[in-house]
GROMACS .gro file of C-alpha atoms in nm:
model
  510
    1UNK     CA    1  11.748   8.589  12.228
    2UNK     CA    2  11.621   8.592  12.582
    3UNK     CA    3  11.800   8.819  12.828
    4UNK     CA    4  11.933   8.522  13.026
    5UNK     CA    5  12.084   8.373  12.710
    6UNK     CA    6  12.286   8.690  12.659
    7UNK     CA    7  12.374   8.802  13.011
    8UNK     CA    8  12.562   8.485  13.104
    9UNK     CA    9  12.820   8.563  12.836
   10UNK     CA   10  12.922   8.898  12.983
   11UNK     CA   11  13.168   8.938  13.268
   12UNK     CA   12  13.119   9.221  13.516
   13UNK     CA   13  13.386   9.429  13.349
   14UNK     CA   14  13.249   9.339  13.003
   15UNK     CA   15  13.601   9.319  12.860
   16UNK     CA   16  13.694   8.951  12.856
   17UNK     CA   17  13.641   8.825  12.503
   18UNK     CA   18  13.686   8.463  12.388
   19UNK     CA   19  14.037   8.512  12.253
   20UNK     CA   20  14.140   8.658  12.590
   21UNK     CA   21  13.983   8.363  12.768
   22UNK     CA   22  14.164   8.119  12.541
   23UNK     CA   23  14.498   8.278  12.626
   24UNK     CA   24  14.411   8.267  12.994
   25UNK     CA   25  14.315   7.901  12.965
   26UNK     CA   26  14.680   7.821  12.895
   27UNK     CA   27  14.789   8.000  13.209
   28UNK     CA   28  14.839   7.820  13.541
   29UNK     CA   29  14.546   8.005  13.700
   30UNK     CA   30  14.220   8.084  13.525
   31UNK     CA   31  13.990   8.360  13.657
   32UNK     CA   32  13.636   8.230  13.705
   33UNK     CA   33  13.502   8.532  13.512
   34UNK     CA   34  13.667   8.392  13.196
   35UNK     CA   35  13.517   8.046  13.214
   36UNK     CA   36  13.200   8.116  13.020
   37UNK     CA   37  13.395   8.270  12.735
   38UNK     CA   38  13.558   7.933  12.676
   39UNK     CA   39  13.217   7.824  12.545
   40UNK     CA   40  13.280   8.030  12.228
   41UNK     CA   41  13.512   7.985  11.935
   42UNK     CA   42  13.609   8.312  11.766
   43UNK     CA   43  13.373   8.259  11.471
   44UNK     CA   44  13.089   8.169  11.708
   45UNK     CA   45  13.154   8.479  11.918
   46UNK     CA   46  13.142   8.697  11.606
   47UNK     CA   47  12.807   8.533  11.521
   48UNK     CA   48  12.690   8.605  11.877
   49UNK     CA   49  12.777   8.974  11.849
   50UNK     CA   50  12.624   8.997  11.500
   51UNK     CA   51  12.304   8.841  11.637
   52UNK     CA   52  12.294   9.106  11.910
   53UNK     CA   53  12.347   9.372  11.644
   54UNK     CA   54  12.062   9.226  11.436
   55UNK     CA   55  11.830   9.244  11.736
   56UNK     CA   56  11.932   9.604  11.806
   57UNK     CA   57  11.871   9.708  11.443
   58UNK     CA   58  11.536   9.526  11.446
   59UNK     CA   59  11.428   9.679  11.779
   60UNK     CA   60  11.528  10.031  11.676
   61UNK     CA   61  11.348   9.996  11.342
   62UNK     CA   62  11.020   9.891  11.506
   63UNK     CA   63  11.039  10.157  11.778
   64UNK     CA   64  11.116  10.429  11.522
   65UNK     CA   65  10.824  10.313  11.305
   66UNK     CA   66  10.585  10.324  11.601
   67UNK     CA   67  10.705  10.669  11.703
   68UNK     CA   68  10.668  10.800  11.348
   69UNK     CA   69  10.321  10.650  11.300
   70UNK     CA   70  10.208  10.813  11.627
   71UNK     CA   71  10.275  11.164  11.492
   72UNK     CA   72   9.999  11.389  11.367
   73UNK     CA   73   9.629  11.411  11.437
   74UNK     CA   74   9.374  11.685  11.502
   75UNK     CA   75   9.536  11.777  11.836
   76UNK     CA   76   9.834  11.932  11.651
   77UNK     CA   77   9.786  12.310  11.610
   78UNK     CA   78   9.752  12.402  11.240
   79UNK     CA   79  10.068  12.616  11.244
   80UNK     CA   80  10.278  12.316  11.348
   81UNK     CA   81  10.133  12.043  11.126
   82UNK     CA   82  10.390  12.080  10.848
   83UNK     CA   83  10.671  12.061  11.104
   84UNK     CA   84  10.524  11.747  11.264
   85UNK     CA   85  10.482  11.587  10.924
   86UNK     CA   86  10.847  11.665  10.846
   87UNK     CA   87  10.956  11.496  11.170
   88UNK     CA   88  10.755  11.192  11.069
   89UNK     CA   89  10.918  11.171  10.727
   90UNK     CA   90  11.268  11.196  10.871
   91UNK     CA   91  11.204  10.924  11.130
   92UNK     CA   92  11.044  10.695  10.870
   93UNK     CA   93  11.355  10.746  10.655
   94UNK     CA   94  11.577  10.643  10.947
   95UNK     CA   95  11.361  10.335  11.009
   96UNK     CA   96  11.406  10.230  10.645
   97UNK     CA   97  11.782  10.260  10.690
   98UNK     CA   98  11.761  10.040  11.001
   99UNK     CA   99  11.588   9.779  10.783
  100UNK     CA  100  11.886   9.800  10.547
  101UNK     CA  101  12.119   9.748  10.842
  102UNK     CA  102  11.922   9.443  10.954
  103UNK     CA  103  11.941   9.292  10.605
  104UNK     CA  104  12.314   9.367  10.571
  105UNK     CA  105  12.386   9.193  10.903
  106UNK     CA  106  12.203   8.886  10.769
  107UNK     CA  107  12.437   8.894  10.467
  108UNK     CA  108  12.736   8.881  10.704
  109UNK     CA  109  12.586   8.595  10.904
  110UNK     CA  110  12.524   8.411  10.577
  111UNK     CA  111  12.886   8.472  10.469
  112UNK     CA  112  13.039   8.319  10.782
  113UNK     CA  113  12.801   8.023  10.779
  114UNK     CA  114  12.605   8.130  11.088
  115UNK     CA  115  12.226   8.111  11.129
  116UNK     CA  116  12.023   8.413  11.023
  117UNK     CA  117  11.887   8.616  11.313
  118UNK     CA  118  11.555   8.801  11.283
  119UNK     CA  119  11.437   8.752  11.641
  120UNK     CA  120  11.390   9.023  11.900
  121UNK     CA  121  11.215   9.056  12.236
  122UNK     CA  122  10.857   9.185  12.246
  123UNK     CA  123  10.860   9.384  12.566
  124UNK     CA  124  11.093   9.585  12.788
  125UNK     CA  125  11.424   9.437  12.893
  126UNK     CA  126  11.778   9.558  12.932
  127UNK     CA  127  12.107   9.375  12.866
  128UNK     CA  128  12.461   9.481  12.768
  129UNK     CA  129  12.491   9.662  12.432
  130UNK     CA  130  12.114   9.720  12.404
  131UNK     CA  131  12.062  10.100  12.401
  132UNK     CA  132  11.754  10.104  12.626
  133UNK     CA  133  11.463   9.874  12.718
  134UNK     CA  134  11.236   9.808  12.421
  135UNK     CA  135  10.933  10.039  12.430
  136UNK     CA  136  10.661  10.106  12.174
  137UNK     CA  137  10.554  10.458  12.264
  138UNK     CA  138  10.444  10.786  12.104
  139UNK     CA  139  10.711  11.038  12.012
  140UNK     CA  140  10.787  11.278  12.295
  141UNK     CA  141  11.098  11.474  12.393
  142UNK     CA  142  11.176  11.194  12.640
  143UNK     CA  143  11.157  10.914  12.382
  144UNK     CA  144  11.341  11.128  12.128
  145UNK     CA  145  11.622  11.188  12.379
  146UNK     CA  146  11.673  10.809  12.396
  147UNK     CA  147  11.703  10.791  12.017
  148UNK     CA  148  11.957  11.076  12.008
  149UNK     CA  149  12.164  10.913  12.282
  150UNK     CA  150  12.150  10.563  12.133
  151UNK     CA  151  12.278  10.689  11.797
  152UNK     CA  152  12.540  10.927  11.941
  153UNK     CA  153  12.917  10.867  11.927
  154UNK     CA  154  13.070  10.718  12.241
  155UNK     CA  155  13.269  11.031  12.325
  156UNK     CA  156  12.992  11.286  12.249
  157UNK     CA  157  12.964  11.558  12.515
  158UNK     CA  158  12.712  11.796  12.356
  159UNK     CA  159  12.745  12.080  12.606
  160UNK     CA  160  12.425  12.193  12.778
  161UNK     CA  161  12.210  12.022  12.516
  162UNK     CA  162  12.395  11.692  12.565
  163UNK     CA  163  12.354  11.720  12.944
  164UNK     CA  164  11.981  11.780  12.903
  165UNK     CA  165  11.943  11.477  12.677
  166UNK     CA  166  12.138  11.252  12.915
  167UNK     CA  167  11.921  11.368  13.208
  168UNK     CA  168  11.610  11.268  13.015
  169UNK     CA  169  11.761  10.930  12.928
  170UNK     CA  170  11.883  10.862  13.283
  171UNK     CA  171  11.534  10.929  13.417
  172UNK     CA  172  11.399  10.644  13.200
  173UNK     CA  173  11.665  10.373  13.219
  174UNK     CA  174  11.941  10.292  13.466
  175UNK     CA  175  12.193  10.159  13.214
  176UNK     CA  176  12.164  10.321  12.871
  177UNK     CA  177  12.404  10.224  12.594
  178UNK     CA  178  12.514  10.367  12.262
  179UNK     CA  179  12.501  10.147  11.954
  180UNK     CA  180  12.858  10.249  11.877
  181UNK     CA  181  12.977  10.048  12.180
  182UNK     CA  182  12.893   9.725  11.999
  183UNK     CA  183  13.062   9.827  11.674
  184UNK     CA  184  13.373   9.939  11.864
  185UNK     CA  185  13.394   9.582  11.999
  186UNK     CA  186  13.292   9.393  11.684
  187UNK     CA  187  13.485   9.563  11.403
  188UNK     CA  188  13.838   9.516  11.551
  189UNK     CA  189  13.768   9.144  11.601
  190UNK     CA  190  13.656   9.101  11.240
  191UNK     CA  191  13.962   9.290  11.117
  192UNK     CA  192  14.203   9.060  11.298
  193UNK     CA  193  14.301   8.756  11.082
  194UNK     CA  194  14.468   8.603  11.385
  195UNK     CA  195  14.131   8.602  11.556
  196UNK     CA  196  13.888   8.525  11.272
  197UNK     CA  197  14.068   8.318  11.003
  198UNK     CA  198  14.015   8.368  10.630
  199UNK     CA  199  13.845   8.031  10.591
  200UNK     CA  200  13.551   8.162  10.797
  201UNK     CA  201  13.434   8.364  10.494
  202UNK     CA  202  13.231   8.165  10.239
  203UNK     CA  203  13.218   8.368   9.918
  204UNK     CA  204  12.994   8.114   9.746
  205UNK     CA  205  12.701   8.243   9.954
  206UNK     CA  206  12.700   8.566   9.751
  207UNK     CA  207  12.416   8.464   9.512
  208UNK     CA  208  12.182   8.412   9.810
  209UNK     CA  209  12.263   8.743   9.976
  210UNK     CA  210  12.054   9.058   9.952
  211UNK     CA  211  12.187   9.329   9.721
  212UNK     CA  212  12.109   9.689   9.631
  213UNK     CA  213  11.962   9.610   9.290
  214UNK     CA  214  11.690   9.400   9.453
  215UNK     CA  215  11.633   9.588   9.777
  216UNK     CA  216  11.727   9.951   9.699
  217UNK     CA  217  11.399  10.034   9.524
  218UNK     CA  218  11.376  10.411   9.523
  219UNK     CA  219  11.549  10.464   9.856
  220UNK     CA  220  11.851  10.636   9.702
  221UNK     CA  221  11.953  10.957   9.875
  222UNK     CA  222  11.644  10.964  10.096
  223UNK     CA  223  11.425  11.047   9.797
  224UNK     CA  224  11.132  10.826   9.894
  225UNK     CA  225  10.899  10.978  10.154
  226UNK     CA  226  11.047  11.328  10.146
  227UNK     CA  227  10.758  11.535  10.015
  228UNK     CA  228  10.820  11.800  10.282
  229UNK     CA  229  11.188  11.833  10.190
  230UNK     CA  230  11.260  11.761  10.555
  231UNK     CA  231  11.549  11.523  10.496
  232UNK     CA  232  11.880  11.709  10.509
  233UNK     CA  233  12.067  11.735  10.181
  234UNK     CA  234  12.261  11.422  10.083
  235UNK     CA  235  12.066  11.190  10.310
  236UNK     CA  236  12.241  10.850  10.286
  237UNK     CA  237  12.117  10.565  10.071
  238UNK     CA  238  11.959  10.267  10.241
  239UNK     CA  239  12.256  10.034  10.291
  240UNK     CA  240  12.219   9.683  10.153
  241UNK     CA  241  12.570   9.543  10.142
  242UNK     CA  242  12.649   9.198   9.997
  243UNK     CA  243  12.980   9.062  10.125
  244UNK     CA  244  13.238   8.810  10.004
  245UNK     CA  245  13.546   8.858  10.225
  246UNK     CA  246  13.688   9.015  10.539
  247UNK     CA  247  13.733   9.360  10.382
  248UNK     CA  248  13.372   9.360  10.264
  249UNK     CA  249  13.251   9.279  10.614
  250UNK     CA  250  13.464   9.548  10.775
  251UNK     CA  251  13.346   9.802  10.517
  252UNK     CA  252  12.981   9.702  10.566
  253UNK     CA  253  12.995   9.724  10.946
  254UNK     CA  254  13.183  10.054  10.928
  255UNK     CA  255  12.923  10.196  10.687
  256UNK     CA  256  12.639  10.085  10.917
  257UNK     CA  257  12.810  10.244  11.218
  258UNK     CA  258  12.877  10.566  11.029
  259UNK     CA  259  12.519  10.593  10.905
  260UNK     CA  260  12.407  10.578  11.267
  261UNK     CA  261  12.662  10.781  11.457
  262UNK     CA  262  12.893  10.948  11.204
  263UNK     CA  263  13.009  11.292  11.308
  264UNK     CA  264  13.208  11.362  10.995
  265UNK     CA  265  13.164  11.329  10.622
  266UNK     CA  266  12.894  11.467  10.396
  267UNK     CA  267  12.599  11.242  10.492
  268UNK     CA  268  12.386  11.339  10.794
  269UNK     CA  269  12.380  11.041  11.033
  270UNK     CA  270  12.085  10.917  11.239
  271UNK     CA  271  12.239  11.097  11.536
  272UNK     CA  272  12.246  11.431  11.355
  273UNK     CA  273  11.894  11.394  11.214
  274UNK     CA  274  11.744  11.296  11.551
  275UNK     CA  275  11.927  11.583  11.722
  276UNK     CA  276  11.784  11.832  11.469
  277UNK     CA  277  11.431  11.702  11.538
  278UNK     CA  278  11.493  11.724  11.913
  279UNK     CA  279  11.600  12.088  11.887
  280UNK     CA  280  11.303  12.177  11.665
  281UNK     CA  281  11.051  11.987  11.879
  282UNK     CA  282  11.194  12.136  12.198
  283UNK     CA  283  11.146  12.488  12.068
  284UNK     CA  284  10.793  12.438  11.937
  285UNK     CA  285  10.661  12.249  12.238
  286UNK     CA  286  10.844  12.410  12.532
  287UNK     CA  287  10.933  12.756  12.397
  288UNK     CA  288  11.303  12.679  12.454
  289UNK     CA  289  11.488  12.801  12.149
  290UNK     CA  290  11.828  12.656  12.067
  291UNK     CA  291  12.047  12.951  11.980
  292UNK     CA  292  12.360  12.921  11.770
  293UNK     CA  293  12.579  12.911  12.082
  294UNK     CA  294  12.392  12.610  12.225
  295UNK     CA  295  12.398  12.438  11.884
  296UNK     CA  296  12.773  12.498  11.852
  297UNK     CA  297  12.834  12.345  12.197
  298UNK     CA  298  12.655  12.032  12.079
  299UNK     CA  299  12.895  11.986  11.785
  300UNK     CA  300  13.103  11.667  11.816
  301UNK     CA  301  13.476  11.738  11.830
  302UNK     CA  302  13.552  11.585  11.489
  303UNK     CA  303  13.257  11.740  11.304
  304UNK     CA  304  13.333  12.018  11.057
  305UNK     CA  305  13.226  12.352  11.204
  306UNK     CA  306  13.110  12.474  10.864
  307UNK     CA  307  12.902  12.160  10.803
  308UNK     CA  308  12.759  12.174  11.156
  309UNK     CA  309  12.647  12.533  11.108
  310UNK     CA  310  12.475  12.434  10.783
  311UNK     CA  311  12.275  12.173  10.976
  312UNK     CA  312  12.150  12.427  11.231
  313UNK     CA  313  11.768  12.397  11.216
  314UNK     CA  314  11.717  12.769  11.172
  315UNK     CA  315  11.474  12.730  10.883
  316UNK     CA  316  11.192  12.648  11.125
  317UNK     CA  317  11.256  12.930  11.373
  318UNK     CA  318  11.001  13.147  11.195
  319UNK     CA  319  10.733  12.957  11.383
  320UNK     CA  320  10.623  13.107  11.713
  321UNK     CA  321  10.625  12.849  11.987
  322UNK     CA  322  10.282  12.778  12.132
  323UNK     CA  323  10.227  12.888  12.489
  324UNK     CA  324   9.945  12.634  12.529
  325UNK     CA  325  10.049  12.270  12.588
  326UNK     CA  326  10.007  12.047  12.286
  327UNK     CA  327  10.116  11.704  12.169
  328UNK     CA  328  10.279  11.614  11.840
  329UNK     CA  329  10.153  11.256  11.880
  330UNK     CA  330   9.812  11.102  11.911
  331UNK     CA  331   9.717  10.948  12.245
  332UNK     CA  332   9.830  10.599  12.145
  333UNK     CA  333   9.887  10.295  12.363
  334UNK     CA  334  10.224  10.216  12.516
  335UNK     CA  335  10.340   9.863  12.431
  336UNK     CA  336  10.002   9.753  12.291
  337UNK     CA  337   9.934   9.381  12.265
  338UNK     CA  338   9.652   9.155  12.153
  339UNK     CA  339   9.578   8.826  12.325
  340UNK     CA  340   9.293   8.574  12.356
  341UNK     CA  341   9.315   8.655  12.727
  342UNK     CA  342   9.372   9.032  12.768
  343UNK     CA  343   9.455   8.973  13.135
  344UNK     CA  344   9.759   8.771  13.029
  345UNK     CA  345  10.008   9.058  13.045
  346UNK     CA  346  10.320   8.963  12.843
  347UNK     CA  347  10.550   9.225  12.999
  348UNK     CA  348  10.890   9.109  13.121
  349UNK     CA  349  10.931   9.396  13.370
  350UNK     CA  350  10.731   9.665  13.545
  351UNK     CA  351  10.705   9.872  13.228
  352UNK     CA  352  10.351   9.942  13.109
  353UNK     CA  353  10.166   9.737  12.852
  354UNK     CA  354   9.822   9.798  12.704
  355UNK     CA  355   9.579   9.523  12.597
  356UNK     CA  356   9.384   9.594  12.279
  357UNK     CA  357   9.026   9.496  12.368
  358UNK     CA  358   8.813   9.689  12.118
  359UNK     CA  359   8.671   9.418  11.883
  360UNK     CA  360   8.758   9.578  11.549
  361UNK     CA  361   9.094   9.704  11.677
  362UNK     CA  362   9.182   9.357  11.806
  363UNK     CA  363   9.112   9.205  11.463
  364UNK     CA  364   9.327   9.466  11.285
  365UNK     CA  365   9.602   9.415  11.547
  366UNK     CA  366   9.592   9.039  11.490
  367UNK     CA  367   9.611   9.093  11.114
  368UNK     CA  368   9.905   9.329  11.172
  369UNK     CA  369  10.090   9.063  11.373
  370UNK     CA  370  10.023   8.805  11.102
  371UNK     CA  371  10.148   9.032  10.821
  372UNK     CA  372  10.456   9.113  11.033
  373UNK     CA  373  10.524   8.740  11.061
  374UNK     CA  374  10.474   8.702  10.685
  375UNK     CA  375  10.724   8.980  10.616
  376UNK     CA  376  10.990   8.821  10.837
  377UNK     CA  377  10.930   8.475  10.688
  378UNK     CA  378  10.959   8.611  10.334
  379UNK     CA  379  11.279   8.793  10.426
  380UNK     CA  380  11.435   8.482  10.579
  381UNK     CA  381  11.330   8.271  10.278
  382UNK     CA  382  11.499   8.514  10.037
  383UNK     CA  383  11.841   8.417  10.177
  384UNK     CA  384  11.795   8.056  10.057
  385UNK     CA  385  11.704   8.133   9.694
  386UNK     CA  386  11.914   8.192   9.383
  387UNK     CA  387  11.832   8.335   9.043
  388UNK     CA  388  11.783   8.709   9.082
  389UNK     CA  389  11.455   8.889   9.027
  390UNK     CA  390  11.383   8.741   8.686
  391UNK     CA  391  11.524   8.513   8.419
  392UNK     CA  392  11.431   8.579   8.053
  393UNK     CA  393  11.137   8.792   8.170
  394UNK     CA  394  10.989   8.526   8.397
  395UNK     CA  395  10.936   8.593   8.767
  396UNK     CA  396  11.156   8.364   8.976
  397UNK     CA  397  11.090   8.227   9.325
  398UNK     CA  398  11.344   8.474   9.463
  399UNK     CA  399  11.181   8.763   9.281
  400UNK     CA  400  10.840   8.653   9.407
  401UNK     CA  401  10.961   8.644   9.767
  402UNK     CA  402  11.131   8.985   9.745
  403UNK     CA  403  10.822   9.140   9.585
  404UNK     CA  404  10.609   8.986   9.861
  405UNK     CA  405  10.842   9.130  10.127
  406UNK     CA  406  10.798   9.481   9.988
  407UNK     CA  407  10.425   9.424   9.967
  408UNK     CA  408  10.411   9.341  10.337
  409UNK     CA  409  10.609   9.656  10.423
  410UNK     CA  410  10.335   9.863  10.259
  411UNK     CA  411  10.061   9.652  10.418
  412UNK     CA  412  10.208   9.700  10.764
  413UNK     CA  413  10.219  10.076  10.720
  414UNK     CA  414   9.856  10.086  10.601
  415UNK     CA  415   9.734   9.869  10.891
  416UNK     CA  416   9.945  10.069  11.139
  417UNK     CA  417   9.783  10.392  11.025
  418UNK     CA  418   9.439  10.234  11.075
  419UNK     CA  419   9.532  10.117  11.425
  420UNK     CA  420   9.662  10.463  11.514
  421UNK     CA  421   9.306  10.590  11.466
  422UNK     CA  422   9.107  10.306  11.628
  423UNK     CA  423   9.019  10.287  12.000
  424UNK     CA  424   9.230  10.058  12.216
  425UNK     CA  425   8.963   9.982  12.473
  426UNK     CA  426   8.621   9.824  12.439
  427UNK     CA  427   8.495   9.995  12.754
  428UNK     CA  428   8.690  10.319  12.806
  429UNK     CA  429   8.650  10.575  12.524
  430UNK     CA  430   8.912  10.798  12.690
  431UNK     CA  431   9.183  10.531  12.680
  432UNK     CA  432   9.312  10.654  12.345
  433UNK     CA  433   9.414  10.474  12.028
  434UNK     CA  434   9.543  10.121  11.976
  435UNK     CA  435   9.861  10.139  11.768
  436UNK     CA  436  10.035   9.850  11.587
  437UNK     CA  437  10.151   9.580  11.833
  438UNK     CA  438  10.446   9.437  11.634
  439UNK     CA  439  10.427   9.115  11.841
  440UNK     CA  440  10.676   8.847  11.748
  441UNK     CA  441  10.548   8.503  11.635
  442UNK     CA  442  10.602   8.183  11.831
  443UNK     CA  443  10.878   8.087  11.586
  444UNK     CA  444  11.077   8.219  11.292
  445UNK     CA  445  11.252   7.888  11.230
  446UNK     CA  446  11.249   7.805  10.861
  447UNK     CA  447  11.094   7.466  10.771
  448UNK     CA  448  11.313   7.189  10.627
  449UNK     CA  449  11.295   7.174  10.249
  450UNK     CA  450  11.188   7.423   9.986
  451UNK     CA  451  10.839   7.277   9.943
  452UNK     CA  452  10.767   7.313  10.313
  453UNK     CA  453  10.873   7.679  10.307
  454UNK     CA  454  10.614   7.752  10.038
  455UNK     CA  455  10.354   7.549  10.227
  456UNK     CA  456  10.426   7.764  10.533
  457UNK     CA  457  10.356   8.078  10.325
  458UNK     CA  458  10.027   7.923  10.212
  459UNK     CA  459   9.935   7.852  10.575
  460UNK     CA  460   9.979   8.218  10.668
  461UNK     CA  461   9.793   8.340  10.360
  462UNK     CA  462   9.502   8.111  10.452
  463UNK     CA  463   9.501   8.250  10.806
  464UNK     CA  464   9.505   8.603  10.664
  465UNK     CA  465   9.193   8.525  10.458
  466UNK     CA  466   9.008   8.426  10.777
  467UNK     CA  467   9.095   8.761  10.937
  468UNK     CA  468   9.006   8.955  10.623
  469UNK     CA  469   8.666   8.784  10.608
  470UNK     CA  470   8.603   8.871  10.974
  471UNK     CA  471   8.703   9.234  10.915
  472UNK     CA  472   8.466   9.262  10.619
  473UNK     CA  473   8.185   9.188  10.865
  474UNK     CA  474   8.311   9.422  11.138
  475UNK     CA  475   8.499   9.711  10.973
  476UNK     CA  476   8.312  10.011  10.827
  477UNK     CA  477   8.262  10.029  10.447
  478UNK     CA  478   8.539  10.288  10.397
  479UNK     CA  479   8.797  10.022  10.491
  480UNK     CA  480   8.660   9.758  10.255
  481UNK     CA  481   8.859   9.873   9.947
  482UNK     CA  482   9.186   9.814  10.131
  483UNK     CA  483   9.066   9.471  10.246
  484UNK     CA  484   8.967   9.385   9.887
  485UNK     CA  485   9.309   9.488   9.758
  486UNK     CA  486   9.477   9.281  10.029
  487UNK     CA  487   9.262   8.978   9.948
  488UNK     CA  488   9.341   9.004   9.575
  489UNK     CA  489   9.717   9.030   9.638
  490UNK     CA  490   9.702   8.728   9.867
  491UNK     CA  491   9.515   8.525   9.604
  492UNK     CA  492   9.785   8.607   9.348
  493UNK     CA  493  10.058   8.499   9.590
  494UNK     CA  494   9.876   8.174   9.665
  495UNK     CA  495   9.853   8.099   9.292
  496UNK     CA  496  10.227   8.155   9.246
  497UNK     CA  497  10.309   7.940   9.550
  498UNK     CA  498  10.083   7.662   9.422
  499UNK     CA  499  10.250   7.680   9.081
  500UNK     CA  500  10.593   7.645   9.240
  501UNK     CA  501  10.477   7.350   9.454
  502UNK     CA  502  10.338   7.180   9.143
  503UNK     CA  503  10.691   7.173   8.993
  504UNK     CA  504  10.623   7.432   8.723
  505UNK     CA  505  10.951   7.614   8.789
  506UNK     CA  506  11.321   7.566   8.719
  507UNK     CA  507  11.448   7.362   9.016
  508UNK     CA  508  11.793   7.516   8.975
  509UNK     CA  509  11.650   7.844   9.105
  510UNK     CA  510  11.539   7.692   9.437
   0.00000   0.00000   0.00000
């Protein structure tokens, strides 16, 4: 959603919700600030808030991925490389959980009969509920402070450490928000049967929703991507919550909120994990150790003291902080973009953007954008298909789409890692590296009819072949094996799509 589409639905005080406006409408005098809320019914307003939540989860996921991919490189002193790699693994784990949140919110939208919402803005902007303006940037203490604050509980003080983090955040954005603010508004409305009636929940959508059996795939307990053992014990599962009723929705939203901000329980939340990285990074890069007193001051009021002490990042204090300045991240572009006209800056504010002009980098960036679009299209398509992953050993359309979605996740990581090592500029060798642009496509609207959805996949696969062919001519030989693997996977997907379009599939599964 564009900022203007959201801002007009918020009063200055931010407190007048549609049900309040409806009550006021029956009064003799109606405050002008309530008029716009009359545009919503309760179910529509819930869909509006869920769409905002989906955009927040999507934005956070992409920003966390970019920050994680930026980490490492030859500029990291050898004694700190294991620590930097551990930070990367933790942040990638959090990004995977944000993907689970995004999918679970789509389940809820599907349940109440609202449109799916995979959109997000490309470049910096700031509206109510959004934690901070969207920014693809390397991981620094400043960017990490924003992540800690966004995932923190509303009432978190944090002592001296909390004050330091808020100062860093305030220096970057004038109106930061915590994700918990949205959940504190949304969950009570969903709970209230006098506000959202029971008939809003359509249990027959369950077969089309995402579920753990299909989407969990090795993400249980943070096991995937934890070769350094950096994830705290009992890292939460990736949440993929199918829903059939009000209680399911409340439980799903509560679980999402707790995975982000929880300050109690046995599972370390995003807030806790980001705070541990902040403390560790702060010590290693600025020689400012966080003693046990400072760590204890940062403990949220409802967090077990014993559990908090167990999370104290003392295991890394054996490292001696480097007196010489160093960076945990490569010199990667801020808000990189690729365009036929590099002078066409797509920024929506005064925040920096960086055109990718190096010929090979621009081709990889374009391929990255295309695969990103393919991933989102596959994900959206999965919510229209029945039949599970397989029937009597045969791959179904739904199984094909889910497998393709996972394939594009891996492809995006591989291409991102290439872009993090390629120059951004065709003329300035000191400009640094490109980075993955994650630019949104012109549309994510799903075509009418099942056949047209598969034709749309074939269109994108054909476009991908053009880019792959161009990269074979331009990229060095060491990147050709990956391109060959990508081409072969695409050919297999095109064959399956053609088979489905020919009618060689059980129509009941579509």
